[in-house]
């Protein structure tokens, strides 16, 4: 561990079902300490037992969770057992159908975390929305002896401040500082310290602003054109789930070599090493939860599951400045009962949790008739960006010359994201550009670029180009 069971045993390569894990360990129990059992992720349902006692369950294969085991820990052998079940669930996230491999098991790190009786439970430190020099945030302690005094510092800029919590262990942070802002050209980060008595929390945090003004995205007060690719959490050389920083570096280096300044981590929160490595390399991150296609929004449990998964994603990565987008749905359908109400509610909840990032819903419901693309889905009213998955030439044939394609959007005052930019570069018959593709991958790429460039040249105000699952043809097509 960590690792998916599908790649570890041949007989489990396509298995979807229950696998049990067991671990025995000795851990001296120190008086005055608390102990937590932490999981980076288990796909999809997890039941966790400690010394024969069920600690609880967790649903969702891509976000962390933990249980306190202080009262169960002994000085002799302790036994951890986990029931991991990656079977698809009708009212799950995702549901029964999705287009990535269903890796099962304990796919991310497991740890025993030791703390004091009172400890730093959580913190949020970023530039205040709309400000280039005001650091804003909070620290939350867990324990009983409140209020207490904390020390917050950024040594590089010689800043140190004493904080006092309220009677619930909460302390606000607000101060001005002259900082270098993080960007793809200068991925500057600062060592940040939070001290609670003998406890010292250390993190490396970057500071940047991201906002929408009209039809443009602005990073640190300057317009930016986003160039990205979709990445799944899979090592293509080892044919398994990514689990560490080396795996992350492999995928992110490939993206950077293509000229990308952003990656879309589809269609679920990736492991923490991926996000931290991207931040170190100067790559912006789009992070999303697996509210993917045919979600059963009418099931009474689904909105609660979406909210929980969204909050777990934000809780883990809210201090990662590379994350500029929280994406809350992908290719859901307007006619689905309770879709709009659910997505509107989670959008509001996301803004309340974190107003320093952009919020996005992705759709592919645009109309296409008479060589006119019409972008209209009402969910874009609640999205900072109009994110369109564009499949012309892939699932739908072209209706005319791509360079004469016309775009009409019901949201002309918002930036337009072109995503999953895919196409069969062979147009068929009846148009001078529709010659068969028989010249190999290089010719296909050139034709793909020409066709899509022509289509997008007619697209008003698009600010991101995000190729998706491009088709490479190895045989003649007509």
PDB file of N, CA and C in Angstrom, residues 61-132:
ATOM      1  N   UNK A  61     -14.287   7.430  -3.519  1.00  0.00           N
ATOM      2  CA  UNK A  61     -12.980   6.826  -3.738  1.00  0.00           C
ATOM      3  C   UNK A  61     -11.823   7.765  -3.910  1.00  0.00           C
ATOM      4  N   UNK A  62     -12.003   9.091  -3.685  1.00  0.00           N
ATOM      5  CA  UNK A  62     -10.945  10.020  -4.079  1.00  0.00           C
ATOM      6  C   UNK A  62     -10.659  11.120  -3.063  1.00  0.00           C
ATOM      7  N   UNK A  63     -11.206  11.006  -1.869  1.00  0.00           N
ATOM      8  CA  UNK A  63     -10.987  12.040  -0.861  1.00  0.00           C
ATOM      9  C   UNK A  63     -10.595  11.392   0.469  1.00  0.00           C
ATOM     10  N   UNK A  64      -9.867  12.139   1.324  1.00  0.00           N
ATOM     11  CA  UNK A  64      -9.344  11.563   2.567  1.00  0.00           C
ATOM     12  C   UNK A  64     -10.383  11.529   3.685  1.00  0.00           C
ATOM     13  N   UNK A  65     -10.116  10.653   4.661  1.00  0.00           N
ATOM     14  CA  UNK A  65     -10.952  10.568   5.849  1.00  0.00           C
ATOM     15  C   UNK A  65     -10.124   9.985   6.982  1.00  0.00           C
ATOM     16  N   UNK A  66     -10.619  10.115   8.204  1.00  0.00           N
ATOM     17  CA  UNK A  66      -9.861   9.638   9.357  1.00  0.00           C
ATOM     18  C   UNK A  66     -10.795   9.328  10.511  1.00  0.00           C
ATOM     19  N   UNK A  67     -10.272   8.522  11.456  1.00  0.00           N
ATOM     20  CA  UNK A  67     -10.999   8.156  12.672  1.00  0.00           C
ATOM     21  C   UNK A  67     -10.038   8.261  13.854  1.00  0.00           C
ATOM     22  N   UNK A  68     -10.557   8.731  14.991  1.00  0.00           N
ATOM     23  CA  UNK A  68      -9.730   8.750  16.190  1.00  0.00           C
ATOM     24  C   UNK A  68      -9.716   7.356  16.820  1.00  0.00           C
ATOM     25  N   UNK A  69      -8.521   6.897  17.223  1.00  0.00           N
ATOM     26  CA  UNK A  69      -8.367   5.555  17.804  1.00  0.00           C
ATOM     27  C   UNK A  69      -7.719   5.612  19.179  1.00  0.00           C
ATOM     28  N   UNK A  70      -7.678   6.790  19.797  1.00  0.00           N
ATOM     29  CA  UNK A  70      -6.984   6.960  21.081  1.00  0.00           C
ATOM     30  C   UNK A  70      -7.440   5.947  22.120  1.00  0.00           C
ATOM     31  N   UNK A  71      -8.745   5.798  22.282  1.00  0.00           N
ATOM     32  CA  UNK A  71      -9.275   4.935  23.343  1.00  0.00           C
ATOM     33  C   UNK A  71      -9.144   3.448  23.021  1.00  0.00           C
ATOM     34  N   UNK A  72      -8.856   3.105  21.761  1.00  0.00           N
ATOM     35  CA  UNK A  72      -8.757   1.704  21.359  1.00  0.00           C
ATOM     36  C   UNK A  72      -7.319   1.210  21.270  1.00  0.00           C
ATOM     37  N   UNK A  73      -6.384   2.140  21.248  1.00  0.00           N
ATOM     38  CA  UNK A  73      -4.982   1.776  21.075  1.00  0.00           C
ATOM     39  C   UNK A  73      -4.450   1.082  22.325  1.00  0.00           C
ATOM     40  N   UNK A  74      -3.688  -0.003  22.116  1.00  0.00           N
ATOM     41  CA  UNK A  74      -3.057  -0.729  23.223  1.00  0.00           C
ATOM     42  C   UNK A  74      -1.547  -0.752  23.028  1.00  0.00           C
ATOM     43  N   UNK A  75      -0.813  -1.129  24.101  1.00  0.00           N
ATOM     44  CA  UNK A  75       0.642  -1.212  24.010  1.00  0.00           C
ATOM     45  C   UNK A  75       1.105  -2.515  23.375  1.00  0.00           C
ATOM     46  N   UNK A  76       0.180  -3.454  23.180  1.00  0.00           N
ATOM     47  CA  UNK A  76       0.525  -4.713  22.515  1.00  0.00           C
ATOM     48  C   UNK A  76       0.208  -4.591  21.030  1.00  0.00           C
ATOM     49  N   UNK A  77      -0.049  -5.699  20.367  1.00  0.00           N
ATOM     50  CA  UNK A  77      -0.316  -5.675  18.926  1.00  0.00           C
ATOM     51  C   UNK A  77      -1.709  -5.101  18.668  1.00  0.00           C
ATOM     52  N   UNK A  78      -1.778  -4.141  17.755  1.00  0.00           N
ATOM     53  CA  UNK A  78      -3.041  -3.552  17.327  1.00  0.00           C
ATOM     54  C   UNK A  78      -3.337  -4.020  15.905  1.00  0.00           C
ATOM     55  N   UNK A  79      -4.588  -4.299  15.636  1.00  0.00           N
ATOM     56  CA  UNK A  79      -4.977  -4.828  14.327  1.00  0.00           C
ATOM     57  C   UNK A  79      -5.928  -3.875  13.619  1.00  0.00           C
ATOM     58  N   UNK A  80      -5.550  -3.512  12.401  1.00  0.00           N
ATOM     59  CA  UNK A  80      -6.395  -2.692  11.534  1.00  0.00           C
ATOM     60  C   UNK A  80      -6.939  -3.587  10.433  1.00  0.00           C
ATOM     61  N   UNK A  81      -8.240  -3.520  10.200  1.00  0.00           N
ATOM     62  CA  UNK A  81      -8.844  -4.237   9.084  1.00  0.00           C
ATOM     63  C   UNK A  81      -9.713  -3.271   8.285  1.00  0.00           C
ATOM     64  N   UNK A  82      -9.626  -3.400   6.968  1.00  0.00           N
ATOM     65  CA  UNK A  82     -10.389  -2.525   6.073  1.00  0.00           C
ATOM     66  C   UNK A  82     -11.098  -3.380   5.029  1.00  0.00           C
ATOM     67  N   UNK A  83     -12.373  -3.163   4.895  1.00  0.00           N
ATOM     68  CA  UNK A  83     -13.160  -3.773   3.821  1.00  0.00           C
ATOM     69  C   UNK A  83     -13.302  -2.730   2.720  1.00  0.00           C
ATOM     70  N   UNK A  84     -12.653  -2.970   1.576  1.00  0.00           N
ATOM     71  CA  UNK A  84     -12.711  -2.049   0.439  1.00  0.00           C
ATOM     72  C   UNK A  84     -13.589  -2.661  -0.643  1.00  0.00           C
ATOM     73  N   UNK A  85     -14.548  -1.891  -1.107  1.00  0.00           N
ATOM     74  CA  UNK A  85     -15.530  -2.390  -2.074  1.00  0.00           C
ATOM     75  C   UNK A  85     -15.650  -1.383  -3.212  1.00  0.00           C
ATOM     76  N   UNK A  86     -15.176  -1.764  -4.408  1.00  0.00           N
ATOM     77  CA  UNK A  86     -15.230  -0.847  -5.546  1.00  0.00           C
ATOM     78  C   UNK A  86     -16.376  -1.150  -6.512  1.00  0.00           C
ATOM     79  N   UNK A  87     -17.388  -1.874  -6.043  1.00  0.00           N
ATOM     80  CA  UNK A  87     -18.548  -2.093  -6.904  1.00  0.00           C
ATOM     81  C   UNK A  87     -19.281  -0.778  -7.161  1.00  0.00           C
ATOM     82  N   UNK A  88     -19.793  -0.658  -8.382  1.00  0.00           N
ATOM     83  CA  UNK A  88     -20.518   0.555  -8.759  1.00  0.00           C
ATOM     84  C   UNK A  88     -21.850   0.618  -8.035  1.00  0.00           C
ATOM     85  N   UNK A  89     -22.257   1.845  -7.710  1.00  0.00           N
ATOM     86  CA  UNK A  89     -23.473   2.076  -6.943  1.00  0.00           C
ATOM     87  C   UNK A  89     -24.378   3.018  -7.736  1.00  0.00           C
ATOM     88  N   UNK A  90     -25.642   2.641  -7.869  1.00  0.00           N
ATOM     89  CA  UNK A  90     -26.569   3.457  -8.662  1.00  0.00           C
ATOM     90  C   UNK A  90     -26.626   4.897  -8.162  1.00  0.00           C
ATOM     91  N   UNK A  91     -26.659   5.077  -6.864  1.00  0.00           N
ATOM     92  CA  UNK A  91     -26.722   6.433  -6.307  1.00  0.00           C
ATOM     93  C   UNK A  91     -25.347   6.889  -5.813  1.00  0.00           C
ATOM     94  N   UNK A  92     -24.302   6.384  -6.455  1.00  0.00           N
ATOM     95  CA  UNK A  92     -22.942   6.745  -6.074  1.00  0.00           C
ATOM     96  C   UNK A  92     -22.421   7.931  -6.873  1.00  0.00           C
ATOM     97  N   UNK A  93     -21.185   8.323  -6.554  1.00  0.00           N
ATOM     98  CA  UNK A  93     -20.475   9.407  -7.253  1.00  0.00           C
ATOM     99  C   UNK A  93     -19.087   8.884  -7.621  1.00  0.00           C
ATOM    100  N   UNK A  94     -18.882   8.470  -8.872  1.00  0.00           N
ATOM    101  CA  UNK A  94     -19.832   8.488  -9.978  1.00  0.00           C
ATOM    102  C   UNK A  94     -20.872   7.382  -9.838  1.00  0.00           C
ATOM    103  N   UNK A  95     -21.801   7.358 -10.797  1.00  0.00           N
ATOM    104  CA  UNK A  95     -22.848   6.351 -10.773  1.00  0.00           C
ATOM    105  C   UNK A  95     -22.398   5.053 -11.421  1.00  0.00           C
ATOM    106  N   UNK A  96     -23.300   4.424 -12.156  1.00  0.00           N
ATOM    107  CA  UNK A  96     -22.998   3.111 -12.728  1.00  0.00           C
ATOM    108  C   UNK A  96     -22.087   3.189 -13.947  1.00  0.00           C
ATOM    109  N   UNK A  97     -22.136   4.303 -14.668  1.00  0.00           N
ATOM    110  CA  UNK A  97     -21.365   4.404 -15.903  1.00  0.00           C
ATOM    111  C   UNK A  97     -20.357   5.538 -15.853  1.00  0.00           C
ATOM    112  N   UNK A  98     -19.082   5.247 -16.163  1.00  0.00           N
ATOM    113  CA  UNK A  98     -18.055   6.281 -16.267  1.00  0.00           C
ATOM    114  C   UNK A  98     -16.948   5.753 -17.159  1.00  0.00           C
ATOM    115  N   UNK A  99     -16.157   6.676 -17.720  1.00  0.00           N
ATOM    116  CA  UNK A  99     -15.220   6.286 -18.773  1.00  0.00           C
ATOM    117  C   UNK A  99     -13.766   6.244 -18.304  1.00  0.00           C
ATOM    118  N   UNK A 100     -13.537   5.842 -17.047  1.00  0.00           N
ATOM    119  CA  UNK A 100     -12.179   5.587 -16.591  1.00  0.00           C
ATOM    120  C   UNK A 100     -12.140   4.255 -15.856  1.00  0.00           C
ATOM    121  N   UNK A 101     -10.929   3.730 -15.690  1.00  0.00           N
ATOM    122  CA  UNK A 101     -10.800   2.408 -15.091  1.00  0.00           C
ATOM    123  C   UNK A 101     -11.140   2.465 -13.606  1.00  0.00           C
ATOM    124  N   UNK A 102     -11.869   1.478 -13.142  1.00  0.00           N
ATOM    125  CA  UNK A 102     -12.375   1.462 -11.775  1.00  0.00           C
ATOM    126  C   UNK A 102     -11.382   0.764 -10.837  1.00  0.00           C
ATOM    127  N   UNK A 103     -10.245   1.428 -10.601  1.00  0.00           N
ATOM    128  CA  UNK A 103      -9.240   0.866  -9.695  1.00  0.00           C
ATOM    129  C   UNK A 103      -9.808   0.763  -8.284  1.00  0.00           C
ATOM    130  N   UNK A 104      -9.620  -0.373  -7.620  1.00  0.00           N
ATOM    131  CA  UNK A 104     -10.148  -0.577  -6.286  1.00  0.00           C
ATOM    132  C   UNK A 104      -9.064  -0.746  -5.241  1.00  0.00           C
ATOM    133  N   UNK A 105      -9.476  -0.619  -3.977  1.00  0.00           N
ATOM    134  CA  UNK A 105      -8.562  -0.864  -2.872  1.00  0.00           C
ATOM    135  C   UNK A 105      -8.149   0.394  -2.144  1.00  0.00           C
ATOM    136  N   UNK A 106      -7.106   0.241  -1.320  1.00  0.00           N
ATOM    137  CA  UNK A 106      -6.539   1.378  -0.591  1.00  0.00           C
ATOM    138  C   UNK A 106      -5.523   2.031  -1.517  1.00  0.00           C
ATOM    139  N   UNK A 107      -5.958   3.014  -2.259  1.00  0.00           N
ATOM    140  CA  UNK A 107      -5.179   3.552  -3.371  1.00  0.00           C
ATOM    141  C   UNK A 107      -4.278   4.714  -2.977  1.00  0.00           C
ATOM    142  N   UNK A 108      -4.399   5.201  -1.730  1.00  0.00           N
ATOM    143  CA  UNK A 108      -3.547   6.309  -1.287  1.00  0.00           C
ATOM    144  C   UNK A 108      -2.998   6.027   0.109  1.00  0.00           C
ATOM    145  N   UNK A 109      -2.181   6.937   0.593  1.00  0.00           N
ATOM    146  CA  UNK A 109      -1.429   6.712   1.825  1.00  0.00           C
ATOM    147  C   UNK A 109      -2.333   6.437   3.021  1.00  0.00           C
ATOM    148  N   UNK A 110      -1.796   5.633   3.944  1.00  0.00           N
ATOM    149  CA  UNK A 110      -2.413   5.385   5.245  1.00  0.00           C
ATOM    150  C   UNK A 110      -1.411   5.787   6.307  1.00  0.00           C
ATOM    151  N   UNK A 111      -1.888   6.432   7.384  1.00  0.00           N
ATOM    152  CA  UNK A 111      -0.969   6.885   8.422  1.00  0.00           C
ATOM    153  C   UNK A 111      -1.654   6.893   9.781  1.00  0.00           C
ATOM    154  N   UNK A 112      -0.850   6.718  10.830  1.00  0.00           N
ATOM    155  CA  UNK A 112      -1.286   6.988  12.192  1.00  0.00           C
ATOM    156  C   UNK A 112      -0.749   8.376  12.553  1.00  0.00           C
ATOM    157  N   UNK A 113      -1.636   9.286  12.874  1.00  0.00           N
ATOM    158  CA  UNK A 113      -1.267  10.654  13.216  1.00  0.00           C
ATOM    159  C   UNK A 113      -1.335  10.810  14.735  1.00  0.00           C
ATOM    160  N   UNK A 114      -0.246  11.308  15.324  1.00  0.00           N
ATOM    161  CA  UNK A 114      -0.184  11.537  16.766  1.00  0.00           C
ATOM    162  C   UNK A 114      -0.250  13.030  17.047  1.00  0.00           C
ATOM    163  N   UNK A 115      -1.121  13.439  17.972  1.00  0.00           N
ATOM    164  CA  UNK A 115      -1.264  14.857  18.329  1.00  0.00           C
ATOM    165  C   UNK A 115      -1.277  15.003  19.843  1.00  0.00           C
ATOM    166  N   UNK A 116      -1.248  16.257  20.279  1.00  0.00           N
ATOM    167  CA  UNK A 116      -1.478  16.546  21.686  1.00  0.00           C
ATOM    168  C   UNK A 116      -2.962  16.528  21.992  1.00  0.00           C
ATOM    169  N   UNK A 117      -3.304  16.765  23.250  1.00  0.00           N
ATOM    170  CA  UNK A 117      -4.715  16.812  23.628  1.00  0.00           C
ATOM    171  C   UNK A 117      -5.444  17.935  22.903  1.00  0.00           C
ATOM    172  N   UNK A 118      -4.761  19.049  22.710  1.00  0.00           N
ATOM    173  CA  UNK A 118      -5.276  20.152  21.895  1.00  0.00           C
ATOM    174  C   UNK A 118      -4.321  20.315  20.715  1.00  0.00           C
ATOM    175  N   UNK A 119      -4.858  20.360  19.514  1.00  0.00           N
ATOM    176  CA  UNK A 119      -3.986  20.390  18.339  1.00  0.00           C
ATOM    177  C   UNK A 119      -4.605  21.236  17.233  1.00  0.00           C
ATOM    178  N   UNK A 120      -3.768  21.591  16.259  1.00  0.00           N
ATOM    179  CA  UNK A 120      -4.213  22.380  15.105  1.00  0.00           C
ATOM    180  C   UNK A 120      -4.956  21.438  14.165  1.00  0.00           C
ATOM    181  N   UNK A 121      -6.256  21.626  14.084  1.00  0.00           N
ATOM    182  CA  UNK A 121      -7.097  20.736  13.282  1.00  0.00           C
ATOM    183  C   UNK A 121      -7.151  21.157  11.826  1.00  0.00           C
ATOM    184  N   UNK A 122      -7.179  22.468  11.577  1.00  0.00           N
ATOM    185  CA  UNK A 122      -7.360  22.939  10.209  1.00  0.00           C
ATOM    186  C   UNK A 122      -6.900  24.393  10.134  1.00  0.00           C
ATOM    187  N   UNK A 123      -6.666  24.852   8.912  1.00  0.00           N
ATOM    188  CA  UNK A 123      -6.253  26.238   8.699  1.00  0.00           C
ATOM    189  C   UNK A 123      -6.483  26.601   7.238  1.00  0.00           C
ATOM    190  N   UNK A 124      -6.644  27.893   6.977  1.00  0.00           N
ATOM    191  CA  UNK A 124      -6.860  28.389   5.618  1.00  0.00           C
ATOM    192  C   UNK A 124      -6.140  29.719   5.505  1.00  0.00           C
ATOM    193  N   UNK A 125      -5.153  29.791   4.606  1.00  0.00           N
ATOM    194  CA  UNK A 125      -4.316  30.979   4.484  1.00  0.00           C
ATOM    195  C   UNK A 125      -4.132  31.287   3.000  1.00  0.00           C
ATOM    196  N   UNK A 126      -4.734  32.368   2.528  1.00  0.00           N
ATOM    197  CA  UNK A 126      -4.615  32.780   1.126  1.00  0.00           C
ATOM    198  C   UNK A 126      -4.759  34.292   1.041  1.00  0.00           C
ATOM    199  N   UNK A 127      -4.477  34.853  -0.133  1.00  0.00           N
ATOM    200  CA  UNK A 127      -4.758  36.263  -0.354  1.00  0.00           C
ATOM    201  C   UNK A 127      -6.263  36.486  -0.297  1.00  0.00           C
ATOM    202  N   UNK A 128      -6.650  37.560   0.363  1.00  0.00           N
ATOM    203  CA  UNK A 128      -8.058  37.906   0.445  1.00  0.00           C
ATOM    204  C   UNK A 128      -8.601  38.184  -0.950  1.00  0.00           C
ATOM    205  N   UNK A 129      -9.817  37.766  -1.205  1.00  0.00           N
ATOM    206  CA  UNK A 129     -10.430  37.971  -2.519  1.00  0.00           C
ATOM    207  C   UNK A 129     -10.419  39.457  -2.874  1.00  0.00           C
ATOM    208  N   UNK A 130      -9.882  39.776  -4.057  1.00  0.00           N
ATOM    209  CA  UNK A 130      -9.846  41.149  -4.526  1.00  0.00           C
ATOM    210  C   UNK A 130      -8.656  41.954  -4.042  1.00  0.00           C
ATOM    211  N   UNK A 131      -7.743  41.330  -3.278  1.00  0.00           N
ATOM    212  CA  UNK A 131      -6.590  42.058  -2.744  1.00  0.00           C
ATOM    213  C   UNK A 131      -5.293  41.396  -3.183  1.00  0.00           C
ATOM    214  N   UNK A 132      -4.291  42.234  -3.466  1.00  0.00           N
ATOM    215  CA  UNK A 132      -2.984  41.721  -3.866  1.00  0.00           C
ATOM    216  C   UNK A 132      -1.996  41.668  -2.709  1.00  0.00           C
TER     217      UNK A 132
END
